[in-house]
């Protein structure tokens, strides 16, 4: 930015102007000369000035009349004026009639140091207000950018909202319409069994439950897929939750499936976390359900639940002594419809861990697994620690 | 003159209607059931107009109402029934594939007397339909003006 400032010098005597010029010869002042009011006004119209040094007594329009004009015009009214007068006694009261600060006066002959310092004060003021103006302009532009971004954001939110409700409508109609034919397949297979009864030969009779199983499984897949998509879309609540309480609630729904089995539970202390209780309960339910399922061949299932706390996050784990799987497939484990075992060995649609990863990701954490075939599996998931609970000094 | 049915089954899916009738047949209630494919037909039947103008007078004992039907859907029909003083006391049970809490709540807000879910599990479906038939079309004392259940002296 050009840092030079304009200063207007007005005097009818060219010699006086020369003197003023020589006094105010400073590198970054641009001195503009005017020998009468007309020239001065002309200069004021075309450029902006930091200050005006104005001779009071001039033929034609006097300096005082010119000053009045300058103060009346909006564009120039804030330009400070330094009056020069040889008749201080006569002009004093008139000059004092101007607003203090914007106007000053010096008596002739001019003391160069005083003139220089008075002009320097006004130049400084001018520069500061110019800097302030550009700062204000910048700030306005920044505000405008923020407003634009906010508008864009609001638009995106609206778009997202309508995409979301479209998805909602879609999954609603999927749950209704996709399931109806399956229900009918199961139903009519049942009717067939009843109507045909003993007329079916043994082989034909075997097909009926196969038809029903297949349709029922398809129904379960649809239900699970809907559940998986719901987990990604529903709004989350954030509250302090006790993981142990959620775990116990999840266990209650699973216990009937484990009835009659020997299961050795080992549940360590679990720290309080922040998150959505329903979703986190679902995480426990899916992990414990898997642990129970894959330890089924064991005489005594051992299931361990615990937590290793790090400075920034809690790492929870569920460890079992079940059948395990080949760890080279571990990354596939959390995909949708990924199964590690034959269907006639272990039931399930392959959605459980995909839901777990999705829920944990929505809480800002990660989920992963370690496994050894024949020895067992450990599934880990991390959750960020609540900020206020983070220790100020990290322990080595 | 056509006999008034004890049960109105409003169901637009013929396969679902057939399965429901097959189940009701186990209690010989199929012959007391009229199947209507949409909400307008239900209203025509209730007001004995159009092709039902010759039916014998009175109200059915119960209406089993599919929520999702083309045109006038189940909730629309329920709303019309509840807003007509002549019809408002007829028991209505909703029939739907949705177990979503929002749908269940809406049905009861509109004044449903019951809510049956068309489950993928056929045995569960059959059991609840049999229980429905026995309760509403045999055991229940319907509001005055309805067809009366058969009495054993």
Coordinates of C-alpha atoms in Angstrom, one line a residue:
Chain A
X1 CA 0.0 0.0 0.0
X2 CA 1.2 3.5 -0.9
X3 CA 2.1 5.1 2.4
X4 CA 2.5 8.7 1.1
X5 CA -0.1 11.3 2.2
X6 CA -1.3 14.5 0.5
X7 CA -1.0 17.8 2.1
X8 CA -2.6 20.9 0.5
X9 CA -0.8 24.2 0.8
X10 CA -2.9 27.3 0.1
X11 CA -1.4 30.7 -0.2
X12 CA -1.7 33.5 -2.7
X13 CA 2.0 34.3 -2.6
X14 CA 4.1 31.8 -4.6
X15 CA 7.0 32.7 -2.3
X16 CA 5.2 31.7 0.8
X17 CA 4.3 28.4 -0.8
X18 CA 8.0 27.8 -1.5
X19 CA 8.7 28.4 2.1
X20 CA 6.0 26.0 3.3
X21 CA 7.3 23.4 0.8
X22 CA 10.8 23.7 2.1
X23 CA 9.7 23.4 5.7
X24 CA 7.5 20.3 5.0
X25 CA 10.0 18.6 2.7
X26 CA 9.5 15.1 4.1
X27 CA 10.0 11.9 2.1
X28 CA 6.4 10.6 2.3
X29 CA 4.5 13.8 2.1
X30 CA 3.1 14.8 -1.2
X31 CA 2.7 18.5 -1.2
X32 CA 0.0 20.0 -3.4
X33 CA 0.1 23.8 -4.1
X34 CA -2.9 26.1 -4.5
X35 CA -2.6 29.9 -5.0
X36 CA -6.3 30.6 -4.6
X37 CA -9.6 29.2 -3.3
X38 CA -10.5 27.8 -6.7
X39 CA -7.3 25.8 -7.1
X40 CA -7.7 24.6 -3.6
X41 CA -11.2 23.4 -4.1
X42 CA -10.3 21.7 -7.4
X43 CA -7.5 19.8 -5.7
X44 CA -9.8 18.8 -2.8
X45 CA -12.3 17.4 -5.2
X46 CA -9.8 15.2 -7.1
X47 CA -7.8 13.8 -4.2
X48 CA -7.9 13.1 -0.5
X49 CA -5.7 15.1 1.9
X50 CA -4.3 14.5 5.4
X51 CA -4.2 18.2 6.2
X52 CA -4.6 21.7 4.7
X53 CA -2.2 24.5 5.5
X54 CA -4.2 27.6 4.7
X55 CA -3.3 31.3 4.5
X56 CA -6.1 33.3 6.2
X57 CA -5.7 36.5 4.2
X58 CA -6.1 36.0 0.4
X59 CA -7.6 38.2 -2.3
X60 CA -11.0 37.1 -3.6
X61 CA -12.3 34.3 -1.3
X62 CA -10.4 34.5 2.0
X63 CA -9.0 31.5 3.8
X64 CA -11.8 31.8 6.4
X65 CA -14.5 31.6 3.7
X66 CA -12.7 28.7 2.0
X67 CA -12.5 26.9 5.4
X68 CA -16.2 27.3 5.8
X69 CA -16.9 25.8 2.4
X70 CA -14.5 22.9 3.2
X71 CA -16.3 22.3 6.5
X72 CA -19.7 22.2 4.8
X73 CA -18.9 19.6 2.3
X74 CA -19.2 16.1 3.5
X75 CA -16.2 14.7 1.6
X76 CA -13.8 17.3 3.0
X77 CA -15.3 18.3 6.4
X78 CA -13.0 16.0 8.4
X79 CA -9.8 17.3 6.8
X80 CA -7.9 19.2 9.5
X81 CA -6.9 22.8 8.7
X82 CA -3.9 24.7 10.0
X83 CA -4.5 28.4 9.5
X84 CA -1.6 30.7 9.0
X85 CA -2.1 34.3 10.0
X86 CA -0.1 37.4 10.3
X87 CA -2.9 39.2 12.2
X88 CA -3.4 36.8 15.1
X89 CA -5.3 39.3 17.3
X90 CA -7.9 40.0 14.7
X91 CA -8.4 36.4 13.4
X92 CA -8.2 34.5 16.7
X93 CA -11.9 34.5 17.7
X94 CA -13.0 33.5 14.2
X95 CA -10.6 30.6 14.0
X96 CA -11.6 29.4 17.5
X97 CA -15.2 29.2 16.2
X98 CA -14.2 26.0 14.4
X99 CA -14.5 22.7 16.0
X100 CA -11.6 22.0 18.2
X101 CA -9.2 19.3 17.0
X102 CA -10.0 19.6 13.3
X103 CA -8.5 23.1 13.2
X104 CA -5.3 24.7 14.4
X105 CA -3.6 28.0 13.8
X106 CA -0.1 29.4 13.5
X107 CA 1.0 33.0 13.3
X108 CA 3.3 34.2 10.7
X109 CA 6.2 34.2 10.4
X110 CA 5.9 30.4 10.7
X111 CA 8.1 28.6 13.2
X112 CA 9.2 25.6 11.0
X113 CA 9.5 23.1 13.9
X114 CA 6.0 23.9 15.2
X115 CA 4.5 23.6 11.7
X116 CA 6.3 20.3 11.1
X117 CA 5.1 18.9 14.4
X118 CA 1.5 20.1 13.9
X119 CA 1.4 18.6 10.4
X120 CA 3.0 15.4 11.7
X121 CA 0.2 15.0 14.3
X122 CA -2.5 15.3 11.6
X123 CA -0.7 13.0 9.2
X124 CA -0.4 10.4 12.0
X125 CA -4.1 10.8 12.7
X126 CA -4.9 10.4 9.0
X127 CA -2.8 7.3 8.7
X128 CA -4.4 5.8 11.8
X129 CA -7.9 6.4 10.6
X130 CA -7.0 5.1 7.1
X131 CA -5.7 1.9 8.7
X132 CA -8.8 1.7 10.8
X133 CA -11.0 2.1 7.8
X134 CA -9.2 -0.7 5.9
X135 CA -9.5 -2.9 9.0
X136 CA -13.2 -2.2 9.2
X137 CA -13.5 -2.9 5.5
X138 CA -11.7 -6.2 6.0
X139 CA -13.8 -7.1 8.9
X140 CA -16.9 -6.3 6.9
X141 CA -15.7 -8.6 4.1
X142 CA -14.9 -11.3 6.6
X143 CA -18.3 -10.9 8.1
X144 CA -19.8 -11.2 4.7
X145 CA -17.8 -14.4 4.0
X146 CA -19.1 -15.8 7.3
X147 CA -22.6 -14.9 6.3
X148 CA -22.2 -16.5 2.9
X149 CA -20.7 -19.7 4.4
X150 CA -23.6 -19.8 6.9
X151 CA -26.1 -19.5 4.1
X152 CA -24.3 -22.3 2.3
X153 CA -24.3 -24.4 5.4
X154 CA -28.0 -23.8 6.0
X155 CA -28.7 -24.8 2.4
X156 CA -26.6 -28.0 2.9
X157 CA -28.5 -28.8 6.1
X158 CA -31.8 -28.4 4.3
X159 CA -30.6 -30.7 1.5
X160 CA -29.3 -33.2 4.0
X161 CA -32.6 -33.0 5.8
X162 CA -34.6 -33.8 2.7
X163 CA -32.2 -36.5 1.7
X164 CA -32.6 -38.0 5.1
X165 CA -36.4 -37.9 5.0
X166 CA -36.2 -39.5 1.6
X167 CA -34.1 -42.3 3.0
X168 CA -36.6 -42.6 5.9
X169 CA -39.4 -43.0 3.4
X170 CA -37.4 -45.4 1.4
X171 CA -36.6 -47.7 4.3
X172 CA -40.1 -47.5 5.5
X173 CA -41.4 -48.7 2.2
X174 CA -38.7 -51.3 2.1
X175 CA -39.7 -52.7 5.4
X176 CA -43.3 -52.9 4.3
X177 CA -43.1 -53.9 0.7
X178 CA -40.0 -56.1 0.6
X179 CA -41.2 -58.1 3.6
X180 CA -44.7 -58.8 2.3
X181 CA -43.8 -61.3 -0.4
X182 CA -41.5 -63.1 2.0
X183 CA -44.3 -63.5 4.5
X184 CA -46.5 -64.8 1.8
X185 CA -43.9 -67.3 0.7
X186 CA -43.6 -68.6 4.2
X187 CA -47.4 -68.5 4.6
X188 CA -48.2 -70.4 1.4
X189 CA -45.5 -73.0 2.0
X190 CA -47.3 -73.6 5.3
X191 CA -50.7 -73.8 3.5
X192 CA -49.1 -76.3 1.1
X193 CA -47.9 -78.5 3.9
X194 CA -51.3 -78.5 5.4
X195 CA -53.3 -79.0 2.3
X196 CA -51.0 -81.7 0.7
X197 CA -50.4 -83.3 4.1
X198 CA -49.6 -87.0 3.7
X199 CA -49.9 -86.8 -0.1
X200 CA -46.4 -85.3 -0.4
X201 CA -43.7 -87.8 -0.7
X202 CA -40.9 -87.6 1.8
X203 CA -38.5 -85.6 -0.4
X204 CA -41.2 -83.1 -1.4
X205 CA -42.1 -82.6 2.2
X206 CA -38.4 -81.8 3.0
X207 CA -38.5 -78.8 0.6
X208 CA -41.2 -77.0 2.5
X209 CA -39.2 -76.1 5.6
X210 CA -36.2 -75.2 3.3
X211 CA -38.4 -72.7 1.5
X212 CA -39.6 -71.3 4.8
X213 CA -36.1 -71.1 6.3
X214 CA -34.8 -69.3 3.2
X215 CA -37.6 -66.8 3.2
X216 CA -37.3 -66.2 7.0
X217 CA -33.6 -65.6 6.6
X218 CA -34.2 -63.1 3.9
X219 CA -36.6 -61.4 6.2
X220 CA -34.0 -61.2 8.9
X221 CA -31.5 -59.8 6.5
X222 CA -33.9 -57.0 5.6
X223 CA -34.6 -56.3 9.2
X224 CA -30.9 -56.2 10.0
X225 CA -30.1 -54.0 7.1
X226 CA -32.8 -51.6 8.1
X227 CA -31.4 -51.6 11.6
X228 CA -27.9 -50.9 10.3
X229 CA -29.1 -48.0 8.3
X230 CA -31.1 -46.7 11.2
X231 CA -27.9 -46.8 13.4
X232 CA -26.2 -44.5 10.9
X233 CA -29.1 -42.0 10.7
X234 CA -30.9 -41.6 14.0
X235 CA -30.0 -38.6 16.0
X236 CA -27.6 -39.3 18.8
X237 CA -28.0 -38.2 22.4
X238 CA -24.9 -37.3 24.5
X239 CA -25.1 -38.1 28.1
X240 CA -22.9 -39.5 30.9
X241 CA -23.5 -43.3 30.9
X242 CA -22.2 -46.1 33.1
X243 CA -21.1 -48.8 30.7
X244 CA -21.6 -51.5 33.4
X245 CA -25.3 -50.6 33.6
X246 CA -25.7 -50.8 29.8
X247 CA -23.8 -54.1 29.8
X248 CA -26.1 -55.6 32.4
X249 CA -29.2 -54.6 30.5
X250 CA -27.7 -56.1 27.3
X251 CA -26.9 -59.3 29.1
X252 CA -30.5 -59.6 30.3
X253 CA -31.8 -59.9 26.8
X254 CA -29.1 -62.4 25.9
X255 CA -29.3 -64.7 29.0
X256 CA -32.1 -66.8 27.7
X257 CA -29.9 -67.9 24.7
X258 CA -27.2 -69.0 27.1
X259 CA -29.5 -70.9 29.4
X260 CA -28.1 -74.3 30.3
X261 CA -24.5 -73.4 29.3
X262 CA -21.5 -72.9 31.5
X263 CA -20.3 -69.4 31.1
X264 CA -17.6 -67.9 33.2
X265 CA -17.9 -64.1 33.2
X266 CA -15.1 -61.9 34.2
X267 CA -16.1 -58.2 34.1
X268 CA -13.5 -55.6 35.2
X269 CA -14.2 -52.1 36.3
X270 CA -15.5 -49.9 33.5
X271 CA -15.2 -46.1 33.6
X272 CA -18.0 -43.7 32.9
X273 CA -18.3 -42.5 29.3
X274 CA -20.3 -40.0 27.3
X275 CA -22.6 -41.2 24.5
X276 CA -25.9 -42.5 23.4
X277 CA -27.1 -45.1 25.9
X278 CA -29.3 -47.0 23.4
X279 CA -26.6 -47.2 20.8
X280 CA -23.9 -48.2 23.3
X281 CA -26.2 -50.9 24.8
X282 CA -26.5 -52.2 21.3
X283 CA -22.7 -52.4 21.0
X284 CA -22.5 -54.5 24.2
X285 CA -25.4 -56.7 23.0
X286 CA -23.8 -57.4 19.6
X287 CA -20.4 -58.1 21.1
X288 CA -21.6 -60.3 23.9
X289 CA -24.0 -62.1 21.5
X290 CA -21.0 -62.9 19.3
X291 CA -18.9 -64.0 22.3
X292 CA -21.7 -66.3 23.4
X293 CA -22.2 -67.6 19.9
X294 CA -18.6 -68.4 19.1
X295 CA -17.9 -70.1 22.4
X296 CA -20.8 -72.5 22.0
X297 CA -18.5 -75.5 21.2
X298 CA -16.7 -74.9 24.5
X299 CA -17.5 -76.9 27.6
X300 CA -17.0 -73.8 29.6
X301 CA -17.1 -70.4 27.8
X302 CA -14.9 -67.7 29.3
X303 CA -15.9 -64.2 28.5
X304 CA -13.9 -61.3 29.8
X305 CA -14.9 -57.7 29.6
X306 CA -12.6 -54.9 30.6
X307 CA -11.1 -51.5 29.9
X308 CA -7.6 -50.1 29.4
X309 CA -7.6 -46.4 29.9
X310 CA -5.2 -44.2 27.9
X311 CA -4.7 -40.5 28.5
X312 CA -7.1 -39.5 25.6
X313 CA -9.4 -42.5 25.3
X314 CA -10.8 -45.6 27.0
X315 CA -10.2 -48.8 25.2
X316 CA -12.9 -51.4 26.0
X317 CA -12.6 -55.0 25.1
X318 CA -14.6 -58.3 25.0
X319 CA -12.5 -61.4 25.0
X320 CA -13.7 -64.9 24.5
X321 CA -12.2 -68.4 24.3
X322 CA -14.3 -69.3 21.3
X323 CA -13.4 -70.7 17.9
X324 CA -11.7 -67.6 16.7
X325 CA -10.9 -66.9 13.1
X326 CA -7.9 -66.3 10.8
X327 CA -6.6 -62.9 11.7
X328 CA -5.7 -62.2 8.1
X329 CA -9.4 -61.6 7.5
X330 CA -9.7 -59.3 10.5
X331 CA -10.3 -56.2 8.4
X332 CA -13.2 -57.8 6.7
X333 CA -14.8 -58.5 10.0
X334 CA -16.5 -55.2 10.4
X335 CA -18.0 -55.0 6.9
X336 CA -21.7 -55.4 6.1
X337 CA -22.8 -59.0 5.6
X338 CA -19.3 -60.3 6.3
X339 CA -19.4 -63.7 7.9
X340 CA -16.4 -65.7 9.1
X341 CA -18.1 -69.0 9.5
X342 CA -20.4 -71.3 7.6
X343 CA -24.0 -70.6 8.1
X344 CA -24.9 -74.1 9.4
X345 CA -22.1 -73.7 11.9
X346 CA -23.0 -70.3 13.4
X347 CA -26.2 -68.4 12.6
X348 CA -26.2 -64.7 11.9
X349 CA -26.5 -62.2 9.1
X350 CA -23.1 -60.5 9.4
X351 CA -24.4 -57.1 10.5
X352 CA -23.6 -57.0 14.2
X353 CA -20.0 -55.9 14.0
X354 CA -20.7 -53.5 11.1
X355 CA -23.3 -51.8 13.4
X356 CA -20.7 -51.8 16.2
X357 CA -18.1 -50.0 14.1
X358 CA -20.7 -47.5 12.8
X359 CA -21.9 -46.7 16.3
X360 CA -18.4 -46.4 17.7
X361 CA -17.3 -44.2 14.7
X362 CA -20.2 -41.9 15.4
X363 CA -18.9 -41.6 19.0
X364 CA -15.5 -40.6 17.7
X365 CA -13.8 -43.9 18.4
X366 CA -12.5 -47.0 16.6
X367 CA -13.3 -50.7 16.6
X368 CA -10.9 -53.6 15.8
X369 CA -10.3 -57.2 16.6
X370 CA -7.6 -59.7 17.4
X371 CA -8.2 -63.4 16.9
X372 CA -6.5 -66.8 17.0
X373 CA -8.2 -69.8 15.3
X374 CA -9.2 -72.3 18.0
X375 CA -8.1 -69.9 20.8
X376 CA -10.6 -67.1 20.8
X377 CA -11.3 -63.5 19.8
X378 CA -10.9 -60.1 21.4
X379 CA -12.9 -57.2 20.0
X380 CA -11.7 -53.8 21.1
X381 CA -13.4 -50.4 20.8
X382 CA -12.2 -47.0 21.9
X383 CA -14.1 -44.0 23.1
X384 CA -12.7 -40.6 23.6
X385 CA -12.5 -39.7 27.3
X386 CA -14.7 -36.8 28.4
X387 CA -12.5 -33.7 28.1
X388 CA -12.8 -32.6 31.8
X389 CA -11.6 -36.1 32.8
X390 CA -8.4 -36.0 30.9
X391 CA -5.3 -35.6 33.2
X392 CA -3.5 -32.3 32.7
X393 CA -0.1 -33.9 32.8
X394 CA 0.4 -37.0 30.8
X395 CA 2.2 -39.8 32.7
X396 CA 5.1 -41.4 30.9
Chain B
X1 CA -80.5 -59.6 0.3
X2 CA -76.9 -60.1 1.1
X3 CA -75.9 -61.2 4.6
X4 CA -74.0 -58.7 6.7
X5 CA -70.5 -60.0 7.5
X6 CA -69.2 -60.3 11.0
X7 CA -65.7 -59.3 10.0
X8 CA -64.6 -56.7 7.5
X9 CA -61.1 -57.5 6.3
X10 CA -59.7 -54.4 4.5
X11 CA -56.6 -55.6 2.6
X12 CA -55.3 -54.6 -0.8
X13 CA -52.8 -57.4 -1.2
X14 CA -54.8 -60.5 -2.5
X15 CA -52.1 -62.9 -1.3
X16 CA -52.2 -61.5 2.3
X17 CA -56.0 -61.5 2.2
X18 CA -55.9 -65.2 1.1
X19 CA -53.5 -66.1 3.9
X20 CA -55.7 -64.3 6.4
X21 CA -58.8 -66.0 5.2
X22 CA -57.1 -69.4 5.2
X23 CA -56.2 -68.9 8.9
X24 CA -59.7 -67.6 9.8
X25 CA -61.1 -70.7 8.0
X26 CA -59.6 -72.8 10.9
X27 CA -62.3 -71.3 13.0
X28 CA -64.9 -71.3 10.2
X29 CA -64.9 -67.5 10.3
X30 CA -63.9 -67.2 6.7
X31 CA -67.5 -67.4 5.6
X32 CA -68.4 -64.6 8.0
X33 CA -65.7 -62.3 6.5
X34 CA -65.9 -59.9 3.6
X35 CA -62.7 -58.9 2.0
X36 CA -62.5 -55.3 0.7
X37 CA -59.5 -54.0 -1.3
X38 CA -59.5 -50.3 -0.3
X39 CA -60.8 -47.6 2.1
X40 CA -63.5 -46.4 -0.2
X41 CA -65.1 -49.8 -0.4
X42 CA -65.0 -50.0 3.4
X43 CA -66.9 -46.8 3.7
X44 CA -69.4 -47.9 1.0
X45 CA -69.9 -51.1 2.9
X46 CA -70.4 -49.4 6.3
X47 CA -72.9 -46.9 4.7
X48 CA -74.6 -49.7 2.7
X49 CA -74.2 -47.8 -0.5
X50 CA -73.0 -48.6 -4.1
X51 CA -72.7 -52.3 -4.7
X52 CA -73.4 -52.9 -1.0
X53 CA -76.8 -51.1 -0.9
X54 CA -78.7 -54.4 -0.7
X55 CA -76.8 -55.8 2.3
X56 CA -78.8 -56.5 5.4
X57 CA -78.7 -53.6 7.9
X58 CA -76.4 -53.3 10.9
X59 CA -72.7 -53.0 11.7
X60 CA -70.0 -55.7 11.5
X61 CA -68.6 -57.0 14.8
X62 CA -65.1 -55.8 13.9
X63 CA -63.0 -54.3 11.1
X64 CA -59.5 -55.6 10.5
X65 CA -57.9 -52.7 8.7
X66 CA -54.7 -52.8 6.7
X67 CA -52.8 -49.5 7.3
X68 CA -51.2 -49.2 3.9
X69 CA -53.8 -49.2 1.2
X70 CA -54.1 -47.2 -2.0
X71 CA -56.3 -44.1 -2.0
X72 CA -58.1 -43.9 1.3
X73 CA -55.6 -45.7 3.7
X74 CA -56.3 -47.4 7.0
X75 CA -55.8 -44.4 9.2
X76 CA -58.1 -42.3 6.9
X77 CA -60.8 -44.9 7.2
X78 CA -60.3 -45.1 11.0
X79 CA -60.6 -41.3 11.3
X80 CA -63.8 -41.3 9.3
X81 CA -65.3 -44.1 11.3
X82 CA -64.5 -42.3 14.6
X83 CA -65.9 -39.0 13.4
X84 CA -69.3 -40.4 12.5
X85 CA -71.6 -40.9 15.6
X86 CA -73.3 -43.8 13.8
X87 CA -70.1 -45.8 13.3
X88 CA -67.8 -44.6 16.0
X89 CA -68.2 -47.5 18.3
X90 CA -67.4 -50.3 15.8
X91 CA -64.2 -52.1 17.0
X92 CA -61.3 -51.5 14.6
X93 CA -58.1 -53.5 14.7
X94 CA -55.2 -52.2 12.6
X95 CA -53.1 -54.6 10.6
X96 CA -49.7 -53.6 9.4
X97 CA -46.1 -54.7 8.7
X98 CA -44.7 -51.9 10.8
X99 CA -43.8 -52.3 14.4
X100 CA -42.4 -48.7 14.6
X101 CA -43.5 -47.0 17.7
X102 CA -44.6 -43.9 15.7
X103 CA -47.0 -46.0 13.7
X104 CA -48.4 -47.8 16.7
X105 CA -48.9 -44.5 18.6
X106 CA -50.7 -42.9 15.7
X107 CA -53.1 -45.8 15.3
X108 CA -54.1 -45.5 19.0
X109 CA -54.3 -41.7 18.8
X110 CA -56.8 -42.2 15.9
X111 CA -58.8 -44.5 18.2
X112 CA -57.8 -48.0 17.2
X113 CA -58.9 -50.9 19.5
X114 CA -56.0 -53.1 18.6
X115 CA -52.9 -53.4 16.5
X116 CA -51.7 -56.6 14.8
X117 CA -48.3 -56.8 13.2
X118 CA -47.9 -58.9 10.1
X119 CA -44.8 -60.6 11.2
X120 CA -42.4 -62.6 8.9
X121 CA -42.9 -65.4 11.4
X122 CA -45.9 -67.2 10.0
X123 CA -46.7 -69.1 13.2
X124 CA -46.8 -65.9 15.2
X125 CA -49.0 -64.3 12.5
X126 CA -51.4 -67.2 12.5
X127 CA -51.6 -67.3 16.3
X128 CA -52.5 -63.6 16.6
X129 CA -55.0 -63.8 13.8
X130 CA -56.7 -66.8 15.4
X131 CA -56.8 -65.0 18.8
X132 CA -58.2 -61.9 17.1
X133 CA -61.0 -63.9 15.3
X134 CA -61.9 -65.7 18.5
X135 CA -62.1 -62.6 20.6
X136 CA -63.7 -60.1 18.3
X137 CA -66.0 -62.3 16.2
X138 CA -67.0 -64.9 18.8
X139 CA -66.4 -63.9 22.4
X140 CA -66.7 -60.2 22.5
X141 CA -70.0 -58.4 23.2
X142 CA -70.1 -55.8 20.3
X143 CA -71.6 -52.4 20.7
X144 CA -75.4 -52.1 20.2
X145 CA -76.4 -51.9 16.5
X146 CA -73.7 -54.5 15.5
X147 CA -74.3 -58.0 14.4
X148 CA -74.5 -60.3 17.5
X149 CA -72.3 -63.3 18.0
X150 CA -73.9 -66.7 17.7
X151 CA -75.3 -67.7 21.1
X152 CA -75.3 -71.1 22.6
X153 CA -78.5 -71.4 24.6

